[in-house]
PDB file of C-alpha atoms and ligand atoms in Angstrom:
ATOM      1  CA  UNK A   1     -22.012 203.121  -7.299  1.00 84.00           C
ATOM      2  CA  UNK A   2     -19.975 203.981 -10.430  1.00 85.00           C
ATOM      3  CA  UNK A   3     -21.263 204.732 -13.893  1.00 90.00           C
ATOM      4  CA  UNK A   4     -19.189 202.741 -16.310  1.00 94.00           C
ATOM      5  CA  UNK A   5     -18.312 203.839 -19.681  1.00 97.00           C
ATOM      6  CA  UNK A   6     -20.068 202.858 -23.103  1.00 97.00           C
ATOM      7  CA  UNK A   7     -18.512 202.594 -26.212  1.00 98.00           C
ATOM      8  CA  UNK A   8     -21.116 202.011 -29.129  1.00 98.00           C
ATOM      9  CA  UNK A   9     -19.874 200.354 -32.297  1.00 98.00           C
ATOM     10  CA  UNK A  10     -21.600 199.280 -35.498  1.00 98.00           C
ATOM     11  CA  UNK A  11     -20.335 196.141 -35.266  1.00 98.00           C
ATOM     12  CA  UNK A  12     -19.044 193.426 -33.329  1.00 98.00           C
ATOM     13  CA  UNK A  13     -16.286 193.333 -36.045  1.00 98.00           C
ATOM     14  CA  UNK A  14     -15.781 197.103 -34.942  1.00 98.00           C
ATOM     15  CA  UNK A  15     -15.858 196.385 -31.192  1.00 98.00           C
ATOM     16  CA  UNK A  16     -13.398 194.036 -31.162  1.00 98.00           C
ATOM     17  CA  UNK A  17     -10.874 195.701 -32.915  1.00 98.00           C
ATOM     18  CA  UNK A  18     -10.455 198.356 -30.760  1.00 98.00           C
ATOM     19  CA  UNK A  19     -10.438 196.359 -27.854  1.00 98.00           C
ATOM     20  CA  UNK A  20      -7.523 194.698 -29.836  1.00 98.00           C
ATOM     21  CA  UNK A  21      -5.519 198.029 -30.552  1.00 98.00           C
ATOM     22  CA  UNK A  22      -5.834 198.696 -26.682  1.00 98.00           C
ATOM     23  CA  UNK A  23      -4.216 195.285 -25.617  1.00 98.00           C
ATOM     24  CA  UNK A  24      -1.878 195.902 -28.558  1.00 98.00           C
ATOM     25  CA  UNK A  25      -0.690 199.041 -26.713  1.00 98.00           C
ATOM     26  CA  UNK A  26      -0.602 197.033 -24.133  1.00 98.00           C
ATOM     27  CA  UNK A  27       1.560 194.837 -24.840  1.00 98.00           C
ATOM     28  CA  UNK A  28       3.903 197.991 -26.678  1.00 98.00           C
ATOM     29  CA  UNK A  29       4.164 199.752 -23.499  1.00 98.00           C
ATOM     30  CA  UNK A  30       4.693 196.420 -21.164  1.00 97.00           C
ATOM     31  CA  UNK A  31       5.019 192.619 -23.147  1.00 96.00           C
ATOM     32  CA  UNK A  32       3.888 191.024 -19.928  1.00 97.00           C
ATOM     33  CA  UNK A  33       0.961 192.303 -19.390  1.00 98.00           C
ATOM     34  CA  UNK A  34      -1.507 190.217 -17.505  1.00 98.00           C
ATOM     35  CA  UNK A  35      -5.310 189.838 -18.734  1.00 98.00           C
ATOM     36  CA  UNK A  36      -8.308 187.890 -17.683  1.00 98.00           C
ATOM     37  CA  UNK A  37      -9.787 186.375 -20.764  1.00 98.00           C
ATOM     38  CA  UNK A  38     -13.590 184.688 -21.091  1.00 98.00           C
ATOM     39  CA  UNK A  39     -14.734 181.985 -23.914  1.00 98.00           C
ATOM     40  CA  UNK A  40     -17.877 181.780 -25.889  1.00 97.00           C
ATOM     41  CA  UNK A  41     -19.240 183.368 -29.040  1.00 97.00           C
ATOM     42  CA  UNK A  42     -18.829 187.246 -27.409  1.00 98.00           C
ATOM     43  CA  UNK A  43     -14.757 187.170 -27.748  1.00 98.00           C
ATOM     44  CA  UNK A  44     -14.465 185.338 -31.058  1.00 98.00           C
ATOM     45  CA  UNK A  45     -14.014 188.128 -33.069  1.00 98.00           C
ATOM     46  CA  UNK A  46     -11.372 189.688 -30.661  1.00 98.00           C
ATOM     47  CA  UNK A  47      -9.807 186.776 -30.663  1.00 98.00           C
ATOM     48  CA  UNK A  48      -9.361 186.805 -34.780  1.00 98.00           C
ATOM     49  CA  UNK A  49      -8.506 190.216 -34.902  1.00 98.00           C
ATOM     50  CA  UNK A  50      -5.467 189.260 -32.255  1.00 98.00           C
ATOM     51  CA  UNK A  51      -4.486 186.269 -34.563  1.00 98.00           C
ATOM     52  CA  UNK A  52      -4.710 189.253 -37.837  1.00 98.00           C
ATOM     53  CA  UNK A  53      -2.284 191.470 -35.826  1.00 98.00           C
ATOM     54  CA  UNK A  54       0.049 188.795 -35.267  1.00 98.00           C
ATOM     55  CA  UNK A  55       0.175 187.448 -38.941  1.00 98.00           C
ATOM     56  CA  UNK A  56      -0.325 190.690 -40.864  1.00 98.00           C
ATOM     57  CA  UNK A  57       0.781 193.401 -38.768  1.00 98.00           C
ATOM     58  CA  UNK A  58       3.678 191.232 -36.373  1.00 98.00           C
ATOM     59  CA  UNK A  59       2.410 191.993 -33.420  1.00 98.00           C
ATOM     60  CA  UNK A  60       4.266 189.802 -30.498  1.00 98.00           C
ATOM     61  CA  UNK A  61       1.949 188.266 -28.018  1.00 98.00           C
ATOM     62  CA  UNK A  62       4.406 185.372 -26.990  1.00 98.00           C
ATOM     63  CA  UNK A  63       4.885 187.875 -23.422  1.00 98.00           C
ATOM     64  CA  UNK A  64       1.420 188.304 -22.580  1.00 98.00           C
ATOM     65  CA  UNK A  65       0.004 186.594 -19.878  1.00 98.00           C
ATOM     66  CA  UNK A  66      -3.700 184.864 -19.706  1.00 98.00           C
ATOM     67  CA  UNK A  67      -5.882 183.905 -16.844  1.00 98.00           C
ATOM     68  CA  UNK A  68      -9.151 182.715 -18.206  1.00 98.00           C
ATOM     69  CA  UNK A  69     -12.203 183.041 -15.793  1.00 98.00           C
ATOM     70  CA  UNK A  70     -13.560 179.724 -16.025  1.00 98.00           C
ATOM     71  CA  UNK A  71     -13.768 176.036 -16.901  1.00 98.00           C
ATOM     72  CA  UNK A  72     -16.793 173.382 -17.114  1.00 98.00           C
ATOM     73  CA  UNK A  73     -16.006 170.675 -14.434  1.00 98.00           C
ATOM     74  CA  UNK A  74     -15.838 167.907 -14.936  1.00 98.00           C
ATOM     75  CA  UNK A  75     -13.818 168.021 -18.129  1.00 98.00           C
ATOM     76  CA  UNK A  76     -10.940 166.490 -19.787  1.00 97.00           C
ATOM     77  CA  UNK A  77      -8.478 169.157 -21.158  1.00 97.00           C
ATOM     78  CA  UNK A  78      -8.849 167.650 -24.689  1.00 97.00           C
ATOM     79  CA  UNK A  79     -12.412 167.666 -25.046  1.00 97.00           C
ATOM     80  CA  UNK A  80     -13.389 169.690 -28.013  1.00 97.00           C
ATOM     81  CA  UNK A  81     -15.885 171.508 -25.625  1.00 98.00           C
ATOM     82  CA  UNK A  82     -13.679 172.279 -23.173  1.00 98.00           C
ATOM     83  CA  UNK A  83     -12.408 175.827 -23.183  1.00 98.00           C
ATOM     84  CA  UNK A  84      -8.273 175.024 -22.748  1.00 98.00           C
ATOM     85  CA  UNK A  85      -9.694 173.309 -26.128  1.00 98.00           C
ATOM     86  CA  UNK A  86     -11.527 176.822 -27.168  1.00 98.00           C
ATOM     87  CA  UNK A  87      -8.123 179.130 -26.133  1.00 98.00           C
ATOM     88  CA  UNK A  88      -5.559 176.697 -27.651  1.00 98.00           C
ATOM     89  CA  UNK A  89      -7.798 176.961 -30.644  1.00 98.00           C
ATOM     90  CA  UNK A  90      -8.825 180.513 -31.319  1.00 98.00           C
ATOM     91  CA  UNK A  91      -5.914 182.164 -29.475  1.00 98.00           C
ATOM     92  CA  UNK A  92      -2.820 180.567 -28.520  1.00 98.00           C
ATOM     93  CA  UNK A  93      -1.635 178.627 -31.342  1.00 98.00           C
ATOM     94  CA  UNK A  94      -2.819 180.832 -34.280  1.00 98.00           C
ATOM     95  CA  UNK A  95      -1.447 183.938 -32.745  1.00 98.00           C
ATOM     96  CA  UNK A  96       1.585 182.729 -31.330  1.00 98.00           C
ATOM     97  CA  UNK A  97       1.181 183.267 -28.094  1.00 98.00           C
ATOM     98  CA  UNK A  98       3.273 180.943 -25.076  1.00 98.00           C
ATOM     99  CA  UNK A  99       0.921 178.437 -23.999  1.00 98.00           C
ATOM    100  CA  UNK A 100       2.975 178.090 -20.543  1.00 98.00           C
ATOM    101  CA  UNK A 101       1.649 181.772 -19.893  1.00 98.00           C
ATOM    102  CA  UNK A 102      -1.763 181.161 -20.619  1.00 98.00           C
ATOM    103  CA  UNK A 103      -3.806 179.427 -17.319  1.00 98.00           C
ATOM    104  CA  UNK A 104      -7.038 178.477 -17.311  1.00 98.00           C
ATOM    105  CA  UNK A 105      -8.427 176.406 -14.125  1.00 98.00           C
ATOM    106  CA  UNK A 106      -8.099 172.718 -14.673  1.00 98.00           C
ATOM    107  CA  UNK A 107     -11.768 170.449 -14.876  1.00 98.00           C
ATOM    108  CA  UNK A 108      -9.662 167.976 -14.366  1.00 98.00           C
ATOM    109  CA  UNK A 109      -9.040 168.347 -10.812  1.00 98.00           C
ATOM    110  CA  UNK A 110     -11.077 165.553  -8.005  1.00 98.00           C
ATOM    111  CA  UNK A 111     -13.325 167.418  -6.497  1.00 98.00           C
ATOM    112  CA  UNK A 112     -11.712 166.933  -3.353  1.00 98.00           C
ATOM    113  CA  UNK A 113      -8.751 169.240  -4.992  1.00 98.00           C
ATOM    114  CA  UNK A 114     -10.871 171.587  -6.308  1.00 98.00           C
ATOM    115  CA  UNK A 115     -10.634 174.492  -2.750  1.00 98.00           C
ATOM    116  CA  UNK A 116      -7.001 174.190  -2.932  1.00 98.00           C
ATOM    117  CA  UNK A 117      -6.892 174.223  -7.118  1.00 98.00           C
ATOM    118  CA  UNK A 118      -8.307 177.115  -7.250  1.00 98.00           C
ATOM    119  CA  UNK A 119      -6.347 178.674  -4.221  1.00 98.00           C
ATOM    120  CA  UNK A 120      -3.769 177.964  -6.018  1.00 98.00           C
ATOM    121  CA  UNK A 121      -5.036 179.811  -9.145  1.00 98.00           C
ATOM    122  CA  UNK A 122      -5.739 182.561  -7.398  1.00 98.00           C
ATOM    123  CA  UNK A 123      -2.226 182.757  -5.959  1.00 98.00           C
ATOM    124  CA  UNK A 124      -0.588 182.583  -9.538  1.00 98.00           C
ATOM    125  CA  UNK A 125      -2.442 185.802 -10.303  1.00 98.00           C
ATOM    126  CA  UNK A 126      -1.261 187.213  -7.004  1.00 98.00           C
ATOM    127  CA  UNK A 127       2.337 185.947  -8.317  1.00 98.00           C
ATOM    128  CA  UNK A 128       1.652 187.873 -11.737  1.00 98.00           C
ATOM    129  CA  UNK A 129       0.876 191.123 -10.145  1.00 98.00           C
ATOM    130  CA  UNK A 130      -2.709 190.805 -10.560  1.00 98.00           C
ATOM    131  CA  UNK A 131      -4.992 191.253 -13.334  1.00 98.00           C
ATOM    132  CA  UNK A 132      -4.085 195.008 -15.197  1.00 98.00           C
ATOM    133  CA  UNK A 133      -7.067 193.960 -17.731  1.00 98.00           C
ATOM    134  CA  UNK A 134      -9.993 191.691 -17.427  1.00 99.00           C
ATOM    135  CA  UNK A 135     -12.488 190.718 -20.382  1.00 99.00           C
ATOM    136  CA  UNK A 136     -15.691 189.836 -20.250  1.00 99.00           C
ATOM    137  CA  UNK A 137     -18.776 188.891 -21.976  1.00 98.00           C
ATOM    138  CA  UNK A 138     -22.044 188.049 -20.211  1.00 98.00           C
ATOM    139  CA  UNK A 139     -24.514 185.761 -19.935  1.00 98.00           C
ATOM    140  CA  UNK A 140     -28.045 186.020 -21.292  1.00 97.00           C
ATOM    141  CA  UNK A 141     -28.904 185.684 -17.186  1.00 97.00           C
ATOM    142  CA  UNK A 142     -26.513 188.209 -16.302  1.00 98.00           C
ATOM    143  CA  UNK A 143     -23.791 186.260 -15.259  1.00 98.00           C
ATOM    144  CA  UNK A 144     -20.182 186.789 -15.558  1.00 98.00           C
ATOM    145  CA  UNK A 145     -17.574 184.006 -15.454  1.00 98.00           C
ATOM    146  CA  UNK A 146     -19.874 181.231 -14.062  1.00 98.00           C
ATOM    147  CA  UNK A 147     -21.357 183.507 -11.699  1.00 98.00           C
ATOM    148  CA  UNK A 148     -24.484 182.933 -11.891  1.00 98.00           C
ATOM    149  CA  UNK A 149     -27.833 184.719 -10.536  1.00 98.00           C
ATOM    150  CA  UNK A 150     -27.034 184.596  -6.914  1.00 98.00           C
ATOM    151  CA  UNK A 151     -23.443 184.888  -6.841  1.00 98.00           C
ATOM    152  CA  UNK A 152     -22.799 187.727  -4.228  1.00 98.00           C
ATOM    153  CA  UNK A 153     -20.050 190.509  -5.051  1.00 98.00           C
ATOM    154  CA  UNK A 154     -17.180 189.239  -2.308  1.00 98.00           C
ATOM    155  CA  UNK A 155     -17.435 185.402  -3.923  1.00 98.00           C
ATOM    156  CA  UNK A 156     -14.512 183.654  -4.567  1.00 98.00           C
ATOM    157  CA  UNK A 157     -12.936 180.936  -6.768  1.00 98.00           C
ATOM    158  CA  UNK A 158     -15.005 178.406  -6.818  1.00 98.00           C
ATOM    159  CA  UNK A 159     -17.562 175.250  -8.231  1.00 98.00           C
ATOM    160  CA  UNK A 160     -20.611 176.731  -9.202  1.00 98.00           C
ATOM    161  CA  UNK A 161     -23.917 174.766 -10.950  1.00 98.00           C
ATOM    162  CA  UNK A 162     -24.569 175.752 -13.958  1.00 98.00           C
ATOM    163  CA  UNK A 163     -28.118 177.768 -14.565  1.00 98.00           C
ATOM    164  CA  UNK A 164     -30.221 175.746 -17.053  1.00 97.00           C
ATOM    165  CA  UNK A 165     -30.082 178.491 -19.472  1.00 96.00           C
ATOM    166  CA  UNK A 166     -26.124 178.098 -19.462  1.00 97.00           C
ATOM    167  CA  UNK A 167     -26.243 174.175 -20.197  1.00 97.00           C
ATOM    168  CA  UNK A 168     -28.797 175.075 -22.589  1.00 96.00           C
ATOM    169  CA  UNK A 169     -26.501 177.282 -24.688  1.00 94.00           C
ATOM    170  CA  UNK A 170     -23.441 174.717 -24.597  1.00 96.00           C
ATOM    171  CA  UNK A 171     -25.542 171.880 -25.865  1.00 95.00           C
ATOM    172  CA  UNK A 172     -24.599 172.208 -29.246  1.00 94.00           C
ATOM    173  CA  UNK A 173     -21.131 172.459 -28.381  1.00 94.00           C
ATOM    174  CA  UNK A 174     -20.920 169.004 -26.256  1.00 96.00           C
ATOM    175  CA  UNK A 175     -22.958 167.339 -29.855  1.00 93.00           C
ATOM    176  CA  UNK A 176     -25.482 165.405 -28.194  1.00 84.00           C
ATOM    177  CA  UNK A 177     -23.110 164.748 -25.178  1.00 91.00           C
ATOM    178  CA  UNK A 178     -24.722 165.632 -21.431  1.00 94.00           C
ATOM    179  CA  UNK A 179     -23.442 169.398 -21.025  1.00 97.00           C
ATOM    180  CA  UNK A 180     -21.810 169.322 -17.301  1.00 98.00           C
ATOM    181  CA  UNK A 181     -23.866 170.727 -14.380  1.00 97.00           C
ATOM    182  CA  UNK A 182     -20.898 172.367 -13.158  1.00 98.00           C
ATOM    183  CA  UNK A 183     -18.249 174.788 -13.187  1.00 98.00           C
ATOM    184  CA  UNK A 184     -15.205 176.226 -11.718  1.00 98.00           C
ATOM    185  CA  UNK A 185     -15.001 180.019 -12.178  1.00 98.00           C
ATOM    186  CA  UNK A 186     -13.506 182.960 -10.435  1.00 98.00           C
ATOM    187  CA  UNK A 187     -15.431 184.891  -8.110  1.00 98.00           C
ATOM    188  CA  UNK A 188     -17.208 188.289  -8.398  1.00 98.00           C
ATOM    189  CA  UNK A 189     -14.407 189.438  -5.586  1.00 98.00           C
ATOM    190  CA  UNK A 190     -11.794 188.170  -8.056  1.00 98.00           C
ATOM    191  CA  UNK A 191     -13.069 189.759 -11.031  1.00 98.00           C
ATOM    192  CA  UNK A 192     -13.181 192.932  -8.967  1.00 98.00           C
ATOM    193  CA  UNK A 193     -10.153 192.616  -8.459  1.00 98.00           C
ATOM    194  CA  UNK A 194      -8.750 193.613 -11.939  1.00 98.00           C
ATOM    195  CA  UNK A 195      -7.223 197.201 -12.527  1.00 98.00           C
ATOM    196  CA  UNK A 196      -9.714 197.816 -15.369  1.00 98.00           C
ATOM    197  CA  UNK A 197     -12.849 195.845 -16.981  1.00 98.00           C
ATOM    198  CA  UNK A 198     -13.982 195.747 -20.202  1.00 98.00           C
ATOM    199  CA  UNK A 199     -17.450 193.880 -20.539  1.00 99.00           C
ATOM    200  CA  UNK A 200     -17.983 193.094 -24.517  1.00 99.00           C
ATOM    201  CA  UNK A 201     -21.754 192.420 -25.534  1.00 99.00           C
ATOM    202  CA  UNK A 202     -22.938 192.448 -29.207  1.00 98.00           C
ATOM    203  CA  UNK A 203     -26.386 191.253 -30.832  1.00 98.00           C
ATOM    204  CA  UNK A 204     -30.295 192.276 -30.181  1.00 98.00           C
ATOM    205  CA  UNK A 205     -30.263 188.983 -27.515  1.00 98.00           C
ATOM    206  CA  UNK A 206     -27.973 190.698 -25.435  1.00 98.00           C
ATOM    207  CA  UNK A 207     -30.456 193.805 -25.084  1.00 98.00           C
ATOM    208  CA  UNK A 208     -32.223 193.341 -22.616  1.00 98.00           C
ATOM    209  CA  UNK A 209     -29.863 192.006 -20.124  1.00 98.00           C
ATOM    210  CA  UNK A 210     -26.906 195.045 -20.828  1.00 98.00           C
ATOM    211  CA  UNK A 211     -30.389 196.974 -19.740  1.00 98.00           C
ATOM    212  CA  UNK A 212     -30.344 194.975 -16.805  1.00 98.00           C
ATOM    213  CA  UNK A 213     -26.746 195.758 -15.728  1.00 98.00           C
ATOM    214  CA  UNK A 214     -26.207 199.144 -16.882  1.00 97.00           C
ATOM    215  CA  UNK A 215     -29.660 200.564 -15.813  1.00 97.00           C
ATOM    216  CA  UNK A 216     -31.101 198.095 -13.494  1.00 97.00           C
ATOM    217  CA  UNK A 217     -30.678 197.521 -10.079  1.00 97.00           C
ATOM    218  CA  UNK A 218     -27.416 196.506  -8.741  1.00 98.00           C
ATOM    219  CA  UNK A 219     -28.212 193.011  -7.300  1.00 98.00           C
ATOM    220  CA  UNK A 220     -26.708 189.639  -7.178  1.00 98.00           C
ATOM    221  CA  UNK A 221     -29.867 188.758  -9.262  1.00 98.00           C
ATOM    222  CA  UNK A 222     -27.589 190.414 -12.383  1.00 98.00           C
ATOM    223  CA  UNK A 223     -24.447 189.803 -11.517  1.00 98.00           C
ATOM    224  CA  UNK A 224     -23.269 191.958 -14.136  1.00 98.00           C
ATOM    225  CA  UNK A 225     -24.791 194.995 -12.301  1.00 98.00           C
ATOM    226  CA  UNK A 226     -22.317 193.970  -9.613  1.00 98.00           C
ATOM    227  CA  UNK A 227     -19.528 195.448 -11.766  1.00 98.00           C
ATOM    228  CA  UNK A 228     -21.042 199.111 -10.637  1.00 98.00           C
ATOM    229  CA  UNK A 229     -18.882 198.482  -7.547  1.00 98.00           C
ATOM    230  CA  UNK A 230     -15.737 198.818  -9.492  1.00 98.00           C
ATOM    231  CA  UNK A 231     -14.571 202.125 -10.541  1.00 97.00           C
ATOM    232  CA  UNK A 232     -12.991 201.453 -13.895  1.00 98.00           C
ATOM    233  CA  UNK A 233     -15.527 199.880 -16.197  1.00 98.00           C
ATOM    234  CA  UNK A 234     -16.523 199.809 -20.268  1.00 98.00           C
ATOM    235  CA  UNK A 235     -18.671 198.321 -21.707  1.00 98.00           C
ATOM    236  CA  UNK A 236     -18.161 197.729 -25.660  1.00 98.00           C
ATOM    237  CA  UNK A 237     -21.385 197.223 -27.677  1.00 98.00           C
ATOM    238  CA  UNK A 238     -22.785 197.072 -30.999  1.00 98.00           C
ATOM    239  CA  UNK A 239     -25.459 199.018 -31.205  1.00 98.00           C
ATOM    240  CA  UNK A 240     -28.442 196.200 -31.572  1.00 98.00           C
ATOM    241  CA  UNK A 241     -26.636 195.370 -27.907  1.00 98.00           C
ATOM    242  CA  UNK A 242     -27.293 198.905 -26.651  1.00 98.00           C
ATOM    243  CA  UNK A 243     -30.821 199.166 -28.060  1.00 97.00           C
ATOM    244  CA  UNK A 244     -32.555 199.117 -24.742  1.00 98.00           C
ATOM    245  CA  UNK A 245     -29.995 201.770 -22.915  1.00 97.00           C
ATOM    246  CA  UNK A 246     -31.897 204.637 -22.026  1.00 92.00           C
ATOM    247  CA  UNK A 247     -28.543 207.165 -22.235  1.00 66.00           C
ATOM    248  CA  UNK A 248     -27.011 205.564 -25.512  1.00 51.00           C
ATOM    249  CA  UNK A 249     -23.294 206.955 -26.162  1.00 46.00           C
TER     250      UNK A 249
HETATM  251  C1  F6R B 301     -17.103 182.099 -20.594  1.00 84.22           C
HETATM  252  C2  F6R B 301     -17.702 183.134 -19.752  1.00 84.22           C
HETATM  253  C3  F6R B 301     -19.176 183.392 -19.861  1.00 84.22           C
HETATM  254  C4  F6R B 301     -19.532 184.006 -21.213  1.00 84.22           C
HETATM  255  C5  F6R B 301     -21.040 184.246 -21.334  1.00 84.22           C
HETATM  256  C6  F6R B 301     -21.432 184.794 -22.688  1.00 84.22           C
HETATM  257  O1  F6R B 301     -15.726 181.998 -20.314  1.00 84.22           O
HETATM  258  O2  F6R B 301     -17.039 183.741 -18.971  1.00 84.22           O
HETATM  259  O3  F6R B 301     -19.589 184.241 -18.827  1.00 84.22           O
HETATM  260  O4  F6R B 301     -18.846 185.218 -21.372  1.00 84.22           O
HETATM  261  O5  F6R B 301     -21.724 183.048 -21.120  1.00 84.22           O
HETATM  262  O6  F6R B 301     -21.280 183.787 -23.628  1.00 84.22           O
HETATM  263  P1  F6R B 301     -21.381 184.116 -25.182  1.00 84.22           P
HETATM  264  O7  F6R B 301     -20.253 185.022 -25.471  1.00 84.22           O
HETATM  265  O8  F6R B 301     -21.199 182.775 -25.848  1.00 84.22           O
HETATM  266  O9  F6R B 301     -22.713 184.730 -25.398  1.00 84.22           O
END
């Protein structure tokens, strides 16, 4: 098993902005670079900071290429809960980045479609060279993507229910609406996959689970500890995030 790296920041203000100058070098040294992005509250502040470097500072996104891990299903593309919705909101369009090079699976699919939908998926990142950088956040259950507790480390792309704390969390998003009981997310195996990982967790409710994966046992009962089988792996943290870490950096 491999020990990942930690990098402790004061804030998740801090965090995020230097996993923004990275994929700003990134895209200095290669304008196509391809990165796996997640959704939710963990990347939001990334996300801004991307959208400041673009306005302020002219940084050029419109080469970089996005693969985002995951999608509710079912979904319509336009609903304001769906997360083409969230990355068309918070990324795309406000930092000017090509919307025919960002890909995120489609909830739209039958579910008859959805194998060879997300075969297909997987091929396009084949196509792109694979993933050079995937993002993450995690779940308050561990899980990465929709990989939830149980997921084992050589899954693939596929529909996954949701864990009731999951639907839980989205509620307020879908306003009263029933949350969907499933997803379509790439596998552990895919996730893997990527050259490099960076895992982004900030705020005391996040403590106990970064324990979890970091410290814990590595078991499909965390599926964030499953990222000890990669090689190339950092976690970025504020530090109420890294409280519980027994070997704080
Ligand atoms: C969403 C995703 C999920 C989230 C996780 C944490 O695309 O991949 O695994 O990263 O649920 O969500 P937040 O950041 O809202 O705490």
């Amino acid at each position: 098993m491999n020990a990942p790296h930690l990098h402790t920041y004061s804030t998740p203000q801090a965090g995020s902005a230097a996993v923004a100058a990275e994929l700003r070098a990134m895209v200095a040294r290669q304008p196509q670079a391809v990165v796996g992005l997640p959704t939710g509250g963990t990347p939001q502040a990334l996300y801004a900071e991307m959208v400041r470097l673009a306005r302020e500072e002219a940084v050029d996104w419109t080469s970089l290429v996005g693969f985002n891990l995951d999608e509710y299903w079912p979904i319509d593309a336009a609903h304001p809960a769906s997360f083409r919705t969230f990355m068309r909101q918070q990324l795309v369009e406000p930092a000017g980045c090509d919307a025919a090079r960002f890909h995120i699976p489609s909830g739209e699919v039958q579910r008859s479609e959805i194998e060879a939908h997300l075969g297909e998926y997987q091929q396009a990142i084949r196509q792109a060279g694979g993933l050079q950088l995937q993002l993450l956040g995690i779940g308050l259950n561990g899980h990465i993507g929709f990989n939830e507790p149980g997921s084992a480390a050589d899954s693939e792309a596929r529909l996954v229910e949701l864990a009731a704390v999951t639907r839980e969390r989205a509620r307020d998003q879908f306003g009263g609406s029933p949350v969907p009981t499933h997803g379509i997310t790439l596998g552990i195996a895919d996730i893997l996959r990527a050259q490099r990982i960076i895992v982004m967790a900030f705020g005391a409710e996040k403590s106990s689970v970064v324990h979890s994966a970091i410290e814990g046992e590595v078991s499909d009962a965390c599926p964030a500890s499953l990222l000890r089988h990669h090689a190339n792996v950092t976690w970025v943290l504020d530090t109420p995030a890294a409280s519980e870490l027994s070997l704080m950096s």
